[in-house]
């Protein structure tokens, strides 16, 4: 199969097209033909060496495609079904014609491969962050990064749950954030005052999906760290704020010669799959939408690798 293989870490130039063996599905796995792969900040970190992945590696942490082969013990899907999910390995990922997954969901009718691929990480993380905050209908929630993949999902899930949402974003993204049902507030100097103007009765919970140094402002708005969660700020410990996330696990070696990890599959796949299924419910009703090219806020695609890969 064709794949975008990394043999060293750095800028986008380290992504090199190569012919590699097509992997075969193990027990509980499907081989998926990749039609669209999300490209997100974690992959940029992985590509530049930030996660300490071994090389060679095929990155790509979310995919949408069709079932090409089913492994032993797989039930619920057949060859040709449209699915989206996580590759089972951080280094045998979705930037390829095929990937292996035991952690996927059927794509509902009316959802494109691109939308489905862009849903996997954004929706899962947004829902996990919200669950940690346990917001109640009628409360006021602040979401940073509200125009991003994680944040826009969080805003929409929170609105569906009956919350008032203050969505923090850049100036150009404010109309988009408003279109999601939030009161949009621009980040930058004076943020705390602008949020207080928008939410004079106070803020009940805060979800940071931006990771851009906004934790002190969120703590100030909340009057402490209780019910402040970050999905993105690695300084969380310094502020005693709860961080929720997942980073690539220890890698092994695949039969294809590519090194890959099984630990993620072993440790988290069933639970994640269940979460993903439950979180896709709003999509089935068509009541929320992921950020995909052309559908989100106006953006300049970065020269360092932002793209959606179409198979
Ligand atoms: N915890 C986990 O397991 C996990 C999983 C996936 C991702 N993440 C992390 O979550 C973060 C967001 O990912 P994403 O895919 O949602 O990214 P994204 O789509 O690129 O969105 C980034 C968001 O950050 C905002 N932003 C940019 N510069 C900012 C600044 N100086 N101050 C405040 N906000 C700013 C952007 O606003 P504008 O575009 O409007 O300027 C946008 O809303 C990344 O750091 C990623 O690594 C964590």
PDB file of C-alpha atoms in Angstrom, residues 109-252:
ATOM      1  CA  UNK A 109     -26.085   8.077   6.470  1.00  0.00           C
ATOM      2  CA  UNK A 110     -25.664  11.649   5.344  1.00  0.00           C
ATOM      3  CA  UNK A 111     -22.276  12.095   7.057  1.00  0.00           C
ATOM      4  CA  UNK A 112     -19.363  12.362   4.649  1.00  0.00           C
ATOM      5  CA  UNK A 113     -16.028  10.629   5.146  1.00  0.00           C
ATOM      6  CA  UNK A 114     -14.417  14.020   5.712  1.00  0.00           C
ATOM      7  CA  UNK A 115     -16.935  14.965   8.388  1.00  0.00           C
ATOM      8  CA  UNK A 116     -16.601  11.582  10.052  1.00  0.00           C
ATOM      9  CA  UNK A 117     -12.797  11.707  10.098  1.00  0.00           C
ATOM     10  CA  UNK A 118     -12.922  15.179  11.619  1.00  0.00           C
ATOM     11  CA  UNK A 119     -15.332  13.943  14.305  1.00  0.00           C
ATOM     12  CA  UNK A 120     -13.265  11.214  15.939  1.00  0.00           C
ATOM     13  CA  UNK A 121     -10.798  13.151  18.092  1.00  0.00           C
ATOM     14  CA  UNK A 122     -12.663  16.435  18.365  1.00  0.00           C
ATOM     15  CA  UNK A 123     -15.942  14.907  19.511  1.00  0.00           C
ATOM     16  CA  UNK A 124     -14.377  12.337  21.802  1.00  0.00           C
ATOM     17  CA  UNK A 125     -12.214  14.851  23.603  1.00  0.00           C
ATOM     18  CA  UNK A 126     -14.952  17.439  23.843  1.00  0.00           C
ATOM     19  CA  UNK A 127     -17.370  14.939  25.325  1.00  0.00           C
ATOM     20  CA  UNK A 128     -14.749  13.630  27.759  1.00  0.00           C
ATOM     21  CA  UNK A 129     -13.919  17.142  28.935  1.00  0.00           C
ATOM     22  CA  UNK A 130     -17.566  18.019  29.410  1.00  0.00           C
ATOM     23  CA  UNK A 131     -18.224  14.801  31.300  1.00  0.00           C
ATOM     24  CA  UNK A 132     -15.470  15.709  33.763  1.00  0.00           C
ATOM     25  CA  UNK A 133     -17.097  19.079  34.378  1.00  0.00           C
ATOM     26  CA  UNK A 134     -20.566  17.530  34.751  1.00  0.00           C
ATOM     27  CA  UNK A 135     -22.377  20.714  33.757  1.00  0.00           C
ATOM     28  CA  UNK A 136     -26.088  20.979  34.423  1.00  0.00           C
ATOM     29  CA  UNK A 137     -28.780  22.452  32.213  1.00  0.00           C
ATOM     30  CA  UNK A 138     -28.985  26.208  32.783  1.00  0.00           C
ATOM     31  CA  UNK A 139     -25.384  26.622  33.917  1.00  0.00           C
ATOM     32  CA  UNK A 140     -22.881  28.869  32.189  1.00  0.00           C
ATOM     33  CA  UNK A 141     -19.811  27.261  30.651  1.00  0.00           C
ATOM     34  CA  UNK A 142     -16.737  28.929  29.181  1.00  0.00           C
ATOM     35  CA  UNK A 143     -15.043  27.075  26.318  1.00  0.00           C
ATOM     36  CA  UNK A 144     -11.678  28.261  25.037  1.00  0.00           C
ATOM     37  CA  UNK A 145     -10.636  27.290  21.512  1.00  0.00           C
ATOM     38  CA  UNK A 146     -14.329  27.483  20.666  1.00  0.00           C
ATOM     39  CA  UNK A 147     -13.639  27.745  16.948  1.00  0.00           C
ATOM     40  CA  UNK A 148     -11.376  24.684  16.887  1.00  0.00           C
ATOM     41  CA  UNK A 149     -12.071  21.007  16.370  1.00  0.00           C
ATOM     42  CA  UNK A 150     -12.391  20.181  20.071  1.00  0.00           C
ATOM     43  CA  UNK A 151     -13.912  23.473  21.154  1.00  0.00           C
ATOM     44  CA  UNK A 152     -16.568  23.693  18.449  1.00  0.00           C
ATOM     45  CA  UNK A 153     -17.755  20.202  19.370  1.00  0.00           C
ATOM     46  CA  UNK A 154     -17.784  21.150  23.061  1.00  0.00           C
ATOM     47  CA  UNK A 155     -19.809  24.289  22.346  1.00  0.00           C
ATOM     48  CA  UNK A 156     -22.384  22.341  20.375  1.00  0.00           C
ATOM     49  CA  UNK A 157     -22.659  19.481  22.876  1.00  0.00           C
ATOM     50  CA  UNK A 158     -23.053  21.996  25.691  1.00  0.00           C
ATOM     51  CA  UNK A 159     -25.741  23.899  23.842  1.00  0.00           C
ATOM     52  CA  UNK A 160     -27.568  20.642  23.157  1.00  0.00           C
ATOM     53  CA  UNK A 161     -27.409  19.975  26.903  1.00  0.00           C
ATOM     54  CA  UNK A 162     -29.101  23.289  27.632  1.00  0.00           C
ATOM     55  CA  UNK A 163     -26.103  25.276  28.817  1.00  0.00           C
ATOM     56  CA  UNK A 164     -25.286  28.907  28.215  1.00  0.00           C
ATOM     57  CA  UNK A 165     -21.889  28.943  26.527  1.00  0.00           C
ATOM     58  CA  UNK A 166     -19.255  31.648  26.326  1.00  0.00           C
ATOM     59  CA  UNK A 167     -16.990  30.668  23.451  1.00  0.00           C
ATOM     60  CA  UNK A 168     -13.483  32.161  23.356  1.00  0.00           C
ATOM     61  CA  UNK A 169     -11.911  32.489  19.911  1.00  0.00           C
ATOM     62  CA  UNK A 170      -9.976  34.785  17.597  1.00  0.00           C
ATOM     63  CA  UNK A 171     -11.613  37.837  16.060  1.00  0.00           C
ATOM     64  CA  UNK A 172     -12.137  36.282  12.628  1.00  0.00           C
ATOM     65  CA  UNK A 173     -13.783  33.239  14.191  1.00  0.00           C
ATOM     66  CA  UNK A 174     -16.324  35.091  16.323  1.00  0.00           C
ATOM     67  CA  UNK A 175     -19.205  34.891  13.795  1.00  0.00           C
ATOM     68  CA  UNK A 176     -18.622  31.154  13.435  1.00  0.00           C
ATOM     69  CA  UNK A 177     -18.674  30.653  17.195  1.00  0.00           C
ATOM     70  CA  UNK A 178     -21.903  32.656  17.438  1.00  0.00           C
ATOM     71  CA  UNK A 179     -23.358  30.455  14.693  1.00  0.00           C
ATOM     72  CA  UNK A 180     -22.784  27.461  16.981  1.00  0.00           C
ATOM     73  CA  UNK A 181     -25.017  29.032  19.621  1.00  0.00           C
ATOM     74  CA  UNK A 182     -22.390  30.521  21.941  1.00  0.00           C
ATOM     75  CA  UNK A 183     -21.773  34.075  23.009  1.00  0.00           C
ATOM     76  CA  UNK A 184     -18.453  34.672  21.302  1.00  0.00           C
ATOM     77  CA  UNK A 185     -15.680  36.507  23.129  1.00  0.00           C
ATOM     78  CA  UNK A 186     -12.318  37.381  21.604  1.00  0.00           C
ATOM     79  CA  UNK A 187      -9.168  36.155  23.316  1.00  0.00           C
ATOM     80  CA  UNK A 188      -6.360  38.602  24.178  1.00  0.00           C
ATOM     81  CA  UNK A 189      -5.774  41.324  26.751  1.00  0.00           C
ATOM     82  CA  UNK A 190      -8.855  42.105  28.842  1.00  0.00           C
ATOM     83  CA  UNK A 191     -10.346  38.637  28.364  1.00  0.00           C
ATOM     84  CA  UNK A 192     -11.548  38.280  31.952  1.00  0.00           C
ATOM     85  CA  UNK A 193     -13.440  41.570  31.818  1.00  0.00           C
ATOM     86  CA  UNK A 194     -15.035  40.704  28.477  1.00  0.00           C
ATOM     87  CA  UNK A 195     -16.225  37.358  29.788  1.00  0.00           C
ATOM     88  CA  UNK A 196     -17.611  39.015  32.928  1.00  0.00           C
ATOM     89  CA  UNK A 197     -19.510  41.466  30.729  1.00  0.00           C
ATOM     90  CA  UNK A 198     -20.911  38.533  28.745  1.00  0.00           C
ATOM     91  CA  UNK A 199     -21.726  36.484  31.860  1.00  0.00           C
ATOM     92  CA  UNK A 200     -22.564  38.970  34.647  1.00  0.00           C
ATOM     93  CA  UNK A 201     -23.934  36.192  36.883  1.00  0.00           C
ATOM     94  CA  UNK A 202     -20.632  34.320  36.789  1.00  0.00           C
ATOM     95  CA  UNK A 203     -19.233  31.199  35.217  1.00  0.00           C
ATOM     96  CA  UNK A 204     -20.061  27.727  36.541  1.00  0.00           C
ATOM     97  CA  UNK A 205     -17.435  25.701  34.684  1.00  0.00           C
ATOM     98  CA  UNK A 206     -14.610  26.195  32.191  1.00  0.00           C
ATOM     99  CA  UNK A 207     -13.205  23.897  29.524  1.00  0.00           C
ATOM    100  CA  UNK A 208      -9.868  24.838  27.996  1.00  0.00           C
ATOM    101  CA  UNK A 209      -9.345  23.316  24.570  1.00  0.00           C
ATOM    102  CA  UNK A 210      -6.918  25.978  23.339  1.00  0.00           C
ATOM    103  CA  UNK A 211      -3.871  25.374  25.505  1.00  0.00           C
ATOM    104  CA  UNK A 212      -2.699  28.923  24.947  1.00  0.00           C
ATOM    105  CA  UNK A 213      -2.000  30.067  28.492  1.00  0.00           C
ATOM    106  CA  UNK A 214      -5.593  30.910  29.400  1.00  0.00           C
ATOM    107  CA  UNK A 215      -5.738  28.892  32.627  1.00  0.00           C
ATOM    108  CA  UNK A 216      -5.027  31.875  34.919  1.00  0.00           C
ATOM    109  CA  UNK A 217      -7.935  33.735  33.320  1.00  0.00           C
ATOM    110  CA  UNK A 218     -10.237  30.726  33.719  1.00  0.00           C
ATOM    111  CA  UNK A 219      -9.193  30.297  37.364  1.00  0.00           C
ATOM    112  CA  UNK A 220      -9.899  33.973  37.975  1.00  0.00           C
ATOM    113  CA  UNK A 221     -13.317  33.677  36.353  1.00  0.00           C
ATOM    114  CA  UNK A 222     -14.158  30.598  38.415  1.00  0.00           C
ATOM    115  CA  UNK A 223     -12.632  31.929  41.619  1.00  0.00           C
ATOM    116  CA  UNK A 224     -10.482  28.800  41.902  1.00  0.00           C
ATOM    117  CA  UNK A 225      -9.596  25.613  40.071  1.00  0.00           C
ATOM    118  CA  UNK A 226     -12.768  23.656  40.829  1.00  0.00           C
ATOM    119  CA  UNK A 227     -14.650  22.764  37.644  1.00  0.00           C
ATOM    120  CA  UNK A 228     -11.813  23.962  35.417  1.00  0.00           C
ATOM    121  CA  UNK A 229     -10.552  21.279  33.025  1.00  0.00           C
ATOM    122  CA  UNK A 230      -7.977  21.558  30.278  1.00  0.00           C
ATOM    123  CA  UNK A 231      -7.533  19.215  27.352  1.00  0.00           C
ATOM    124  CA  UNK A 232      -4.628  21.131  25.933  1.00  0.00           C
ATOM    125  CA  UNK A 233      -2.486  23.023  28.447  1.00  0.00           C
ATOM    126  CA  UNK A 234       0.568  21.087  29.577  1.00  0.00           C
ATOM    127  CA  UNK A 235       1.078  23.643  32.367  1.00  0.00           C
ATOM    128  CA  UNK A 236      -2.047  22.320  34.069  1.00  0.00           C
ATOM    129  CA  UNK A 237      -0.042  20.813  36.930  1.00  0.00           C
ATOM    130  CA  UNK A 238       1.542  24.144  37.746  1.00  0.00           C
ATOM    131  CA  UNK A 239      -1.914  25.648  38.214  1.00  0.00           C
ATOM    132  CA  UNK A 240      -3.355  22.504  39.872  1.00  0.00           C
ATOM    133  CA  UNK A 241      -5.928  22.288  37.107  1.00  0.00           C
ATOM    134  CA  UNK A 242      -7.219  18.920  35.937  1.00  0.00           C
ATOM    135  CA  UNK A 243      -5.715  17.807  32.616  1.00  0.00           C
ATOM    136  CA  UNK A 244      -7.382  15.108  30.583  1.00  0.00           C
ATOM    137  CA  UNK A 245      -5.615  13.524  27.670  1.00  0.00           C
ATOM    138  CA  UNK A 246      -3.861  10.650  26.061  1.00  0.00           C
ATOM    139  CA  UNK A 247      -0.356  10.489  24.622  1.00  0.00           C
ATOM    140  CA  UNK A 248       1.245   7.800  22.460  1.00  0.00           C
ATOM    141  CA  UNK A 249       2.119   4.623  24.280  1.00  0.00           C
ATOM    142  CA  UNK A 250       5.182   2.423  24.157  1.00  0.00           C
ATOM    143  CA  UNK A 251       5.781   1.012  20.709  1.00  0.00           C
ATOM    144  CA  UNK A 252       6.609  -2.505  19.524  1.00  0.00           C
TER     145      UNK A 252
END
